[in-house]
Coordinates of C-alpha atoms in Angstrom, one line a residue:
M297 CA 79.8 147.5 75.2
K298 CA 77.8 146.7 78.3
S299 CA 76.1 143.8 76.4
I300 CA 79.5 142.2 75.8
L301 CA 80.8 142.6 79.3
I302 CA 77.9 140.8 81.0
P303 CA 78.4 137.5 79.0
I304 CA 82.2 137.8 79.6
F305 CA 81.6 138.3 83.3
L306 CA 79.2 135.4 83.5
L307 CA 81.6 133.1 81.5
S308 CA 84.5 134.0 83.7
T309 CA 82.5 133.5 86.9
Y310 CA 81.3 130.1 85.6
S311 CA 84.9 129.2 84.6
F312 CA 86.2 130.1 88.0
G313 CA 83.6 127.9 89.6
I314 CA 84.7 125.0 87.4
V315 CA 88.3 125.5 88.2
S316 CA 87.5 125.9 91.9
E317 CA 85.5 122.7 91.9
L318 CA 88.3 120.8 90.2
A319 CA 90.8 122.1 92.7
F320 CA 88.5 121.1 95.5
D321 CA 88.1 117.6 94.2
Q322 CA 91.9 117.1 94.0
S323 CA 92.2 118.3 97.6
T324 CA 90.3 115.2 98.7
D325 CA 93.0 112.9 97.5
I326 CA 95.3 111.4 100.1
I327 CA 98.9 111.3 99.0
G328 CA 102.0 110.0 100.6
K329 CA 104.3 107.0 101.2
P330 CA 102.1 104.4 102.9
E331 CA 102.5 101.9 105.6
I332 CA 101.2 98.6 104.2
T333 CA 98.9 96.9 106.7
D334 CA 97.7 94.0 104.5
G335 CA 96.7 93.3 101.0
D336 CA 93.8 95.8 100.9
T337 CA 94.7 98.3 103.6
I338 CA 97.3 101.0 103.8
V339 CA 98.0 104.0 106.2
I340 CA 99.0 107.4 104.9
D341 CA 99.6 110.2 107.4
D342 CA 97.7 108.3 110.1
I343 CA 94.7 107.8 107.8
R344 CA 93.8 104.1 107.5
I345 CA 92.6 103.5 103.9
R346 CA 90.7 100.4 103.0
F347 CA 90.7 99.6 99.3
T348 CA 87.2 99.8 97.9
G349 CA 86.0 97.3 95.3
S350 CA 88.4 94.5 96.3
D351 CA 89.0 92.2 99.2
A352 CA 92.4 90.5 99.9
P353 CA 93.0 87.4 102.1
E354 CA 94.0 88.3 105.7
S355 CA 97.7 88.4 106.8
Y356 CA 96.8 89.0 110.4
F357 CA 93.3 88.7 111.8
F358 CA 92.8 88.0 115.5
G359 CA 96.2 86.4 115.4
K360 CA 95.5 84.2 112.4
T361 CA 96.8 84.2 108.8
Q362 CA 94.5 83.1 105.9
T363 CA 95.8 80.1 104.0
C364 CA 94.9 78.8 100.6
I365 CA 95.6 75.5 98.7
D366 CA 97.6 75.7 95.5
G367 CA 97.1 73.6 92.4
A368 CA 99.3 70.9 93.8
G369 CA 97.3 70.6 96.9
Q370 CA 99.8 72.4 99.1
E371 CA 98.8 74.9 101.7
W372 CA 100.3 78.4 101.4
E373 CA 99.9 81.6 103.3
C374 CA 97.9 83.6 100.8
G375 CA 97.2 86.4 103.3
N376 CA 100.9 87.1 103.7
A377 CA 101.5 86.7 99.9
A378 CA 98.8 89.3 99.2
T379 CA 100.6 91.7 101.6
E380 CA 103.9 91.1 99.9
K381 CA 102.4 91.6 96.5
L382 CA 101.0 95.0 97.5
K383 CA 104.4 95.9 98.9
Q384 CA 106.0 94.9 95.6
L385 CA 103.5 96.9 93.6
I386 CA 104.0 100.0 95.7
N387 CA 107.8 99.5 95.9
N388 CA 108.3 102.5 98.3
Q389 CA 106.7 104.9 95.9
T390 CA 104.2 107.7 96.6
V391 CA 100.6 106.5 96.6
R392 CA 97.5 108.7 95.7
C393 CA 94.1 107.6 97.0
T394 CA 90.8 109.1 96.2
D395 CA 88.6 109.4 99.3
E396 CA 85.4 107.4 98.6
G397 CA 83.8 107.9 102.0
K398 CA 83.9 105.8 105.2
D399 CA 83.0 102.1 105.9
R400 CA 81.0 101.0 108.9
Y401 CA 84.2 100.7 110.9
G402 CA 85.1 104.4 110.2
R403 CA 87.9 103.5 107.9
T404 CA 88.4 105.7 104.8
L405 CA 87.5 103.9 101.7
G406 CA 89.7 104.7 98.7
I407 CA 90.8 103.8 95.2
C408 CA 94.6 104.0 95.3
Y409 CA 97.2 104.5 92.6
V410 CA 101.0 104.5 92.1
G411 CA 101.3 106.8 89.1
E412 CA 98.5 105.7 86.8
M413 CA 98.5 102.1 88.1
D414 CA 95.3 101.2 90.0
L415 CA 96.6 99.1 92.9
Q416 CA 93.3 97.3 93.4
A417 CA 93.0 96.4 89.8
E418 CA 96.5 94.9 89.8
M419 CA 95.9 93.0 93.0
V420 CA 92.7 91.4 91.6
K421 CA 94.3 90.7 88.2
S422 CA 97.2 88.9 89.9
G423 CA 94.8 86.8 91.9
M424 CA 95.9 88.2 95.2
A425 CA 92.6 89.8 95.9
V426 CA 89.0 89.2 94.8
A427 CA 86.6 91.7 93.3
Y428 CA 84.1 92.8 96.0
L429 CA 81.2 92.2 93.6
R430 CA 78.7 92.7 96.4
Y431 CA 79.6 96.4 96.5
S432 CA 80.9 97.1 93.0
D433 CA 81.6 95.5 89.6
R434 CA 84.6 97.8 89.1
Y435 CA 87.2 95.0 89.1
E436 CA 85.0 92.2 87.6
Q437 CA 87.0 92.1 84.3
E438 CA 90.3 91.8 86.2
Q439 CA 88.8 89.0 88.3
N440 CA 87.6 87.2 85.2
F441 CA 91.2 87.4 83.8
A442 CA 92.7 86.1 87.0
K443 CA 90.3 83.1 87.0
K444 CA 91.0 82.4 83.3
V445 CA 94.8 82.3 83.8
K446 CA 94.5 80.7 87.3
A447 CA 96.5 83.6 88.8
G448 CA 97.3 83.6 92.5
M449 CA 94.4 82.2 94.6
W450 CA 92.5 81.1 91.5
G451 CA 95.3 78.5 90.8
G452 CA 93.9 76.3 93.6
E453 CA 91.3 76.5 96.3
F454 CA 90.5 79.3 98.7
Q455 CA 87.8 80.7 100.9
E456 CA 86.5 84.2 100.0
P457 CA 88.3 86.6 102.5
E458 CA 84.9 87.9 103.8
T459 CA 83.8 84.3 104.6
W460 CA 87.1 83.5 106.1
R461 CA 86.9 86.5 108.4
R462 CA 83.4 85.7 109.5
E463 CA 84.4 82.1 110.4
N464 CA 87.7 83.1 112.2
R465 CA 86.4 85.9 114.4
D466 CA 87.0 85.3 118.1

């Protein structure tokens, strides 16, 4: 009898450890109705979350809004359009973000979802953000799709948001 109880005890202890670890992992998620700052940043419960793996044009950066050129050669405020696209995707729903650490500015990095929809993937696929390939290839397929169908910014000319920020810093 003793020989049976030891494996059962060990198995139950191991199982409890797995369950505890899963519960702990879920507790790192940040969940709530967000304030949308721009096309790649939201705030939930006073936590500023910068989307990881994607980069959207700026809607407000040192008082400036990033613009792009559409396929007809007309300038448009792609920074504001990216913010509006994210608002449309979230549509006042609850957002769940996985905490992926901090960036050099102290912002929480996250991958964010509405239900099962990966918000960054949708932003990149719609051409309203670019895949941040320097840091991750997570959204490379979505970017290739956006390029192919000339979605959003890919329908004309634009400056990579990172380059635009560097050139427009005061």
